[in-house]
Amino acid sequence: MQVSVENTSALERRMSITVPAERIETQVNKRLQQTAQKAKIAGFRPGKVPMSVIRQRFEADARQEAVGDVIQASFYEAVVEQKLNPAGQPSVEPKVLEKGKDLEYIATFEVFPEFTVAGFDSIAVERLSAEVADADLDNMLEILRKQNTRFEVAERAAQNEDQLNIDFVGKVDGEAFAGGSAKGTQLVLGSNRMIPGFEDGLVGAKAGEERVLNLTFPEDYQNLDLAGKTAEFTVTVNTVSAPTLPELNEAFFAQFGIKESGLDGFRTEVRKNMERELRQAIKSKVKNQVMDGLLAANPIEVPKALLVNEVNRLRVQAVQQFGGNIKPDQLPAELFEEQAKRRVVLGLIVAEVVKQFDLKPDEDRVRELIQEMASAYQEPEQVVSWYYKNDQQLNEVRSVVLEEQVVDTVLQKAKVTDKSVSYEEAVKPAEAPQAD
């Protein structure tokens, strides 16, 4: 077999391969012999059909199969011989396919970029530290109470945070518009569910009262047909219900699976969850800074095949998340290209760091992570056992741990600044970078 390789770009390779005709004929004859043993042809007993008849009937198909298999096998033999690492399937262009002649074809494909991860000392990371104070815990208990608010009908005028049951009809230029009317809608005043002025306009209303609200849709309203337009809403208030926060009692604790340890036990469990959330938030912010730093310090070209695969994966995820009668390939690729490129580049960089530093998942850390995740469940031992009986799930945890070890490796060489902050600041999502 003869092989020659041409570099047509930084990552694209054009490989010319010539396979001796004898190899093709051997494969064709092998297939014809197999066919002869089982072929059923009128006038002949099975296994007794003359080879000339077999060849006349089946040689074309056998040759097509043989050429396909030989191209596939010879391509992978060639990339191993040339020490190439293809990224995706090749585009194959046959040049000579004639019987009795050597097979010649050209395979065009991309390879994974070869690079060494550098610039660790240029990466700046701010590592936060915080504690769950009693005031933070008290605030969280109030949040949990508000999340379980009950509403009871009140014989008074509506106030902010009350829940109203309303009917309304909206009109623009005297005409009702799609989506502008509803009956029996529950609306909490101050929730900002409706356009500006709608909820404020119902403060002070009583059950049975009708109010007319003249409002203007925001200029950036999602429905462009209504953006910036003035509308008249006729609203009928059916009921006014006041919020009632649940007491911190046994019935409330039982909703969270805590039945016997009272307020102290409930506070202890909530604190544990907050501390778990705090650790994850700090870890996530450090990881994001490390990954951003690695990206900035290691600009690499990405194989188009990997980008296409990642875009398609993100399309499928989007359809699964948002549903609807839409196929993944109907979503514009441009929506996902930036995210796909970041994922692919980071995947290549992280894999190279693992290779450079010969990292392997620390099994003690794997068990610690599984135990921490399991601690959020009522039967943690069963959860731990489940992970260790499911190879796929266990390997996913190992991948997470390996990524954490990559972060730790970078932190040993990066410029790290420690900063003490409040719990609220530590768990607050990082702000998205401002566009230039």
mmCIF file of C-alpha atoms in Angstrom, residues 80-300:
data_model
loop_
_atom_site.group_PDB
_atom_site.id
_atom_site.type_symbol
_atom_site.label_atom_id
_atom_site.label_comp_id
_atom_site.label_asym_id
_atom_site.label_seq_id
_atom_site.Cartn_x
_atom_site.Cartn_y
_atom_site.Cartn_z
ATOM 1 C CA VAL A 80 -1.805 4.742 12.006
ATOM 2 C CA GLU A 81 1.214 4.436 9.717
ATOM 3 C CA GLN A 82 1.397 8.219 9.281
ATOM 4 C CA LYS A 83 0.729 8.834 13.010
ATOM 5 C CA LEU A 84 -2.263 11.057 12.289
ATOM 6 C CA ASN A 85 -5.210 11.642 14.644
ATOM 7 C CA PRO A 86 -8.354 12.246 12.538
ATOM 8 C CA ALA A 87 -11.112 14.450 13.926
ATOM 9 C CA GLY A 88 -14.257 13.076 12.319
ATOM 10 C CA GLN A 89 -14.884 10.960 9.255
ATOM 11 C CA PRO A 90 -12.921 11.510 6.004
ATOM 12 C CA SER A 91 -14.353 12.682 2.697
ATOM 13 C CA VAL A 92 -13.355 9.963 0.189
ATOM 14 C CA GLU A 93 -12.819 10.652 -3.511
ATOM 15 C CA PRO A 94 -12.184 7.481 -5.582
ATOM 16 C CA LYS A 95 -9.712 7.957 -8.444
ATOM 17 C CA VAL A 96 -9.279 4.416 -9.883
ATOM 18 C CA LEU A 97 -11.882 1.686 -9.304
ATOM 19 C CA GLU A 98 -11.400 -0.431 -12.463
ATOM 20 C CA LYS A 99 -11.204 -4.200 -12.157
ATOM 21 C CA GLY A 100 -7.661 -5.493 -12.388
ATOM 22 C CA LYS A 101 -6.114 -2.119 -11.528
ATOM 23 C CA ASP A 102 -4.769 -0.889 -8.198
ATOM 24 C CA LEU A 103 -7.389 0.946 -6.139
ATOM 25 C CA GLU A 104 -6.605 4.644 -5.828
ATOM 26 C CA TYR A 105 -8.502 7.161 -3.728
ATOM 27 C CA ILE A 106 -8.019 10.451 -1.887
ATOM 28 C CA ALA A 107 -9.202 10.919 1.704
ATOM 29 C CA THR A 108 -9.583 14.474 2.977
ATOM 30 C CA PHE A 109 -10.001 14.982 6.709
ATOM 31 C CA GLU A 110 -9.107 17.156 9.674
ATOM 32 C CA VAL A 111 -6.765 16.207 12.489
ATOM 33 C CA PHE A 112 -6.799 17.191 16.137
ATOM 34 C CA PRO A 113 -4.553 20.200 16.805
ATOM 35 C CA GLU A 114 -1.195 19.451 18.375
ATOM 36 C CA PHE A 115 -0.259 21.933 21.092
ATOM 37 C CA THR A 116 1.144 22.294 24.578
ATOM 38 C CA VAL A 117 -0.969 24.091 27.172
ATOM 39 C CA ALA A 118 0.929 27.156 28.391
ATOM 40 C CA GLY A 119 0.423 30.462 30.172
ATOM 41 C CA PHE A 120 -0.525 29.062 33.574
ATOM 42 C CA ASP A 121 1.304 31.874 35.375
ATOM 43 C CA SER A 122 -0.655 34.511 33.444
ATOM 44 C CA ILE A 123 -4.010 33.301 34.803
ATOM 45 C CA ALA A 124 -5.437 35.464 37.612
ATOM 46 C CA VAL A 125 -7.992 33.886 39.955
ATOM 47 C CA GLU A 126 -9.914 35.489 42.819
ATOM 48 C CA ARG A 127 -10.824 32.713 45.270
ATOM 49 C CA LEU A 128 -13.695 33.620 47.588
ATOM 50 C CA SER A 129 -14.234 32.361 51.120
ATOM 51 C CA ALA A 130 -17.391 32.762 53.205
ATOM 52 C CA GLU A 131 -19.380 31.261 56.053
ATOM 53 C CA VAL A 132 -23.076 30.712 56.661
ATOM 54 C CA ALA A 133 -23.869 33.199 59.447
ATOM 55 C CA ASP A 134 -26.929 32.891 61.684
ATOM 56 C CA ALA A 135 -28.431 35.897 59.906
ATOM 57 C CA ASP A 136 -28.019 34.097 56.559
ATOM 58 C CA LEU A 137 -29.763 31.061 57.994
ATOM 59 C CA ASP A 138 -32.617 33.175 59.363
ATOM 60 C CA ASN A 139 -33.011 34.843 55.973
ATOM 61 C CA MET A 140 -33.154 31.461 54.246
ATOM 62 C CA LEU A 141 -35.881 30.276 56.632
ATOM 63 C CA GLU A 142 -37.940 33.328 55.681
ATOM 64 C CA ILE A 143 -37.391 32.581 51.987
ATOM 65 C CA LEU A 144 -38.613 29.015 52.530
ATOM 66 C CA ARG A 145 -41.691 30.322 54.353
ATOM 67 C CA LYS A 146 -42.453 32.767 51.517
ATOM 68 C CA GLN A 147 -42.054 30.001 48.952
ATOM 69 C CA ASN A 148 -44.822 28.150 50.819
ATOM 70 C CA THR A 149 -47.110 31.149 51.227
ATOM 71 C CA ARG A 150 -50.837 30.402 51.467
ATOM 72 C CA PHE A 151 -53.441 32.923 50.343
ATOM 73 C CA GLU A 152 -56.721 33.441 52.187
ATOM 74 C CA VAL A 153 -59.615 35.565 50.947
ATOM 75 C CA ALA A 154 -59.620 38.998 52.623
ATOM 76 C CA GLU A 155 -62.524 41.467 52.837
ATOM 77 C CA ARG A 156 -60.386 44.563 52.211
ATOM 78 C CA ALA A 157 -58.696 46.594 49.499
ATOM 79 C CA ALA A 158 -55.792 44.971 47.652
ATOM 80 C CA GLN A 159 -52.227 45.566 48.798
ATOM 81 C CA ASN A 160 -48.849 44.658 47.362
ATOM 82 C CA GLU A 161 -48.114 40.923 47.794
ATOM 83 C CA ASP A 162 -51.845 40.102 47.791
ATOM 84 C CA GLN A 163 -53.088 37.553 45.260
ATOM 85 C CA LEU A 164 -55.959 38.718 43.074
ATOM 86 C CA ASN A 165 -58.228 36.607 40.931
ATOM 87 C CA ILE A 166 -59.051 38.754 37.901
ATOM 88 C CA ASP A 167 -60.719 38.845 34.491
ATOM 89 C CA PHE A 168 -59.316 41.299 31.967
ATOM 90 C CA VAL A 169 -59.705 42.418 28.374
ATOM 91 C CA GLY A 170 -56.967 44.358 26.601
ATOM 92 C CA LYS A 171 -57.494 46.517 23.522
ATOM 93 C CA VAL A 172 -55.218 48.488 21.201
ATOM 94 C CA ASP A 173 -56.935 51.207 19.138
ATOM 95 C CA GLY A 174 -60.272 49.820 20.322
ATOM 96 C CA GLU A 175 -59.547 46.300 19.059
ATOM 97 C CA ALA A 176 -58.886 43.255 21.265
ATOM 98 C CA PHE A 177 -55.523 41.635 20.541
ATOM 99 C CA ALA A 178 -54.286 38.040 20.783
ATOM 100 C CA GLY A 179 -53.197 37.094 24.292
ATOM 101 C CA GLY A 180 -54.640 40.285 25.755
ATOM 102 C CA SER A 181 -57.646 38.760 27.539
ATOM 103 C CA ALA A 182 -58.110 36.139 30.267
ATOM 104 C CA LYS A 183 -60.599 34.962 32.876
ATOM 105 C CA GLY A 184 -59.893 33.692 36.382
ATOM 106 C CA THR A 185 -56.194 34.593 36.311
ATOM 107 C CA GLN A 186 -54.306 34.534 39.625
ATOM 108 C CA LEU A 187 -51.952 37.503 39.952
ATOM 109 C CA VAL A 188 -49.721 38.418 42.906
ATOM 110 C CA LEU A 189 -49.297 42.189 43.081
ATOM 111 C CA GLY A 190 -45.614 43.110 42.967
ATOM 112 C CA SER A 191 -44.595 39.965 41.083
ATOM 113 C CA ASN A 192 -43.947 42.032 37.910
ATOM 114 C CA ARG A 193 -45.635 39.393 35.769
ATOM 115 C CA MET A 194 -47.564 41.998 33.814
ATOM 116 C CA ILE A 195 -46.414 45.068 31.890
ATOM 117 C CA PRO A 196 -45.394 48.156 33.939
ATOM 118 C CA GLY A 197 -48.341 49.867 35.607
ATOM 119 C CA PHE A 198 -50.760 46.918 35.439
ATOM 120 C CA GLU A 199 -50.181 45.606 38.962
ATOM 121 C CA ASP A 200 -49.714 49.090 40.469
ATOM 122 C CA GLY A 201 -53.046 50.050 38.955
ATOM 123 C CA LEU A 202 -54.854 47.370 40.984
ATOM 124 C CA VAL A 203 -53.509 48.384 44.399
ATOM 125 C CA GLY A 204 -56.486 49.529 46.469
ATOM 126 C CA ALA A 205 -59.064 47.646 44.389
ATOM 127 C CA LYS A 206 -61.729 45.544 46.115
ATOM 128 C CA ALA A 207 -63.512 42.349 45.118
ATOM 129 C CA GLY A 208 -66.213 43.091 42.532
ATOM 130 C CA GLU A 209 -64.570 46.330 41.415
ATOM 131 C CA GLU A 210 -63.808 47.099 37.760
ATOM 132 C CA ARG A 211 -60.827 49.255 36.782
ATOM 133 C CA VAL A 212 -59.723 50.606 33.422
ATOM 134 C CA LEU A 213 -55.934 50.854 32.997
ATOM 135 C CA ASN A 214 -54.351 52.861 30.205
ATOM 136 C CA LEU A 215 -50.841 51.517 29.781
ATOM 137 C CA THR A 216 -47.981 51.505 27.283
ATOM 138 C CA PHE A 217 -46.111 48.379 26.257
ATOM 139 C CA PRO A 218 -42.305 48.630 26.683
ATOM 140 C CA GLU A 219 -40.304 49.443 23.557
ATOM 141 C CA ASP A 220 -38.424 46.146 23.953
ATOM 142 C CA TYR A 221 -41.586 44.056 24.467
ATOM 143 C CA GLN A 222 -41.182 40.505 23.136
ATOM 144 C CA ASN A 223 -44.221 40.839 20.850
ATOM 145 C CA LEU A 224 -42.975 43.382 18.321
ATOM 146 C CA ASP A 225 -46.538 44.082 17.120
ATOM 147 C CA LEU A 226 -47.322 45.517 20.564
ATOM 148 C CA ALA A 227 -43.965 47.081 21.476
ATOM 149 C CA GLY A 228 -44.350 50.775 22.329
ATOM 150 C CA LYS A 229 -48.109 50.808 21.765
ATOM 151 C CA THR A 230 -50.744 52.179 24.150
ATOM 152 C CA ALA A 231 -53.382 49.723 25.372
ATOM 153 C CA GLU A 232 -56.549 49.905 27.447
ATOM 154 C CA PHE A 233 -57.153 47.066 29.923
ATOM 155 C CA THR A 234 -60.554 46.592 31.539
ATOM 156 C CA VAL A 235 -59.938 44.561 34.701
ATOM 157 C CA THR A 236 -62.540 42.972 36.986
ATOM 158 C CA VAL A 237 -61.323 41.925 40.430
ATOM 159 C CA ASN A 238 -63.065 38.711 41.494
ATOM 160 C CA THR A 239 -61.322 38.103 44.833
ATOM 161 C CA VAL A 240 -58.582 39.599 46.985
ATOM 162 C CA SER A 241 -56.505 37.122 49.006
ATOM 163 C CA ALA A 242 -53.940 38.068 51.648
ATOM 164 C CA PRO A 243 -50.668 36.131 52.054
ATOM 165 C CA THR A 244 -50.208 33.992 55.150
ATOM 166 C CA LEU A 245 -46.746 32.654 55.952
ATOM 167 C CA PRO A 246 -46.638 29.151 57.443
ATOM 168 C CA GLU A 247 -45.426 28.707 60.997
ATOM 169 C CA LEU A 248 -42.094 27.034 61.645
ATOM 170 C CA ASN A 249 -43.708 23.924 63.112
ATOM 171 C CA GLU A 250 -43.683 20.156 62.724
ATOM 172 C CA ALA A 251 -46.087 20.247 59.757
ATOM 173 C CA PHE A 252 -43.820 22.697 57.926
ATOM 174 C CA PHE A 253 -40.668 20.680 58.688
ATOM 175 C CA ALA A 254 -42.345 17.489 57.444
ATOM 176 C CA GLN A 255 -42.681 19.041 53.967
ATOM 177 C CA PHE A 256 -38.874 18.859 53.771
ATOM 178 C CA GLY A 257 -38.663 15.294 55.089
ATOM 179 C CA ILE A 258 -37.724 16.334 58.652
ATOM 180 C CA LYS A 259 -40.233 14.871 61.068
ATOM 181 C CA GLU A 260 -38.760 14.411 64.544
ATOM 182 C CA SER A 261 -35.918 16.839 65.278
ATOM 183 C CA GLY A 262 -37.909 20.076 65.626
ATOM 184 C CA LEU A 263 -36.712 23.590 64.841
ATOM 185 C CA ASP A 264 -33.084 22.900 65.823
ATOM 186 C CA GLY A 265 -32.920 19.874 63.540
ATOM 187 C CA PHE A 266 -34.546 21.812 60.717
ATOM 188 C CA ARG A 267 -32.074 24.670 61.083
ATOM 189 C CA THR A 268 -29.216 22.149 61.064
ATOM 190 C CA GLU A 269 -30.423 20.569 57.798
ATOM 191 C CA VAL A 270 -30.987 23.923 56.128
ATOM 192 C CA ARG A 271 -27.518 25.066 57.200
ATOM 193 C CA LYS A 272 -25.994 21.895 55.711
ATOM 194 C CA ASN A 273 -27.728 22.572 52.403
ATOM 195 C CA MET A 274 -26.572 26.202 52.430
ATOM 196 C CA GLU A 275 -22.987 25.150 53.164
ATOM 197 C CA ARG A 276 -23.171 22.643 50.315
ATOM 198 C CA GLU A 277 -24.492 25.355 47.994
ATOM 199 C CA LEU A 278 -21.745 27.712 49.195
ATOM 200 C CA ARG A 279 -18.972 25.196 48.461
ATOM 201 C CA GLN A 280 -20.374 24.529 44.993
ATOM 202 C CA ALA A 281 -20.729 28.250 44.209
ATOM 203 C CA ILE A 282 -17.139 29.027 45.228
ATOM 204 C CA LYS A 283 -15.815 26.015 43.368
ATOM 205 C CA SER A 284 -17.798 26.952 40.251
ATOM 206 C CA LYS A 285 -16.525 30.557 40.241
ATOM 207 C CA VAL A 286 -12.928 29.429 40.603
ATOM 208 C CA LYS A 287 -13.365 26.875 37.829
ATOM 209 C CA ASN A 288 -14.892 29.460 35.473
ATOM 210 C CA GLN A 289 -11.973 31.831 36.049
ATOM 211 C CA VAL A 290 -9.468 29.029 35.437
ATOM 212 C CA MET A 291 -11.207 27.964 32.224
ATOM 213 C CA ASP A 292 -11.448 31.558 30.978
ATOM 214 C CA GLY A 293 -7.745 31.949 31.695
ATOM 215 C CA LEU A 294 -6.831 28.762 29.846
ATOM 216 C CA LEU A 295 -8.882 29.893 26.850
ATOM 217 C CA ALA A 296 -7.240 33.318 26.761
ATOM 218 C CA ALA A 297 -3.721 31.896 27.098
ATOM 219 C CA ASN A 298 -4.155 29.077 24.572
ATOM 220 C CA PRO A 299 -5.870 30.167 21.342
ATOM 221 C CA ILE A 300 -6.116 27.081 19.154
#
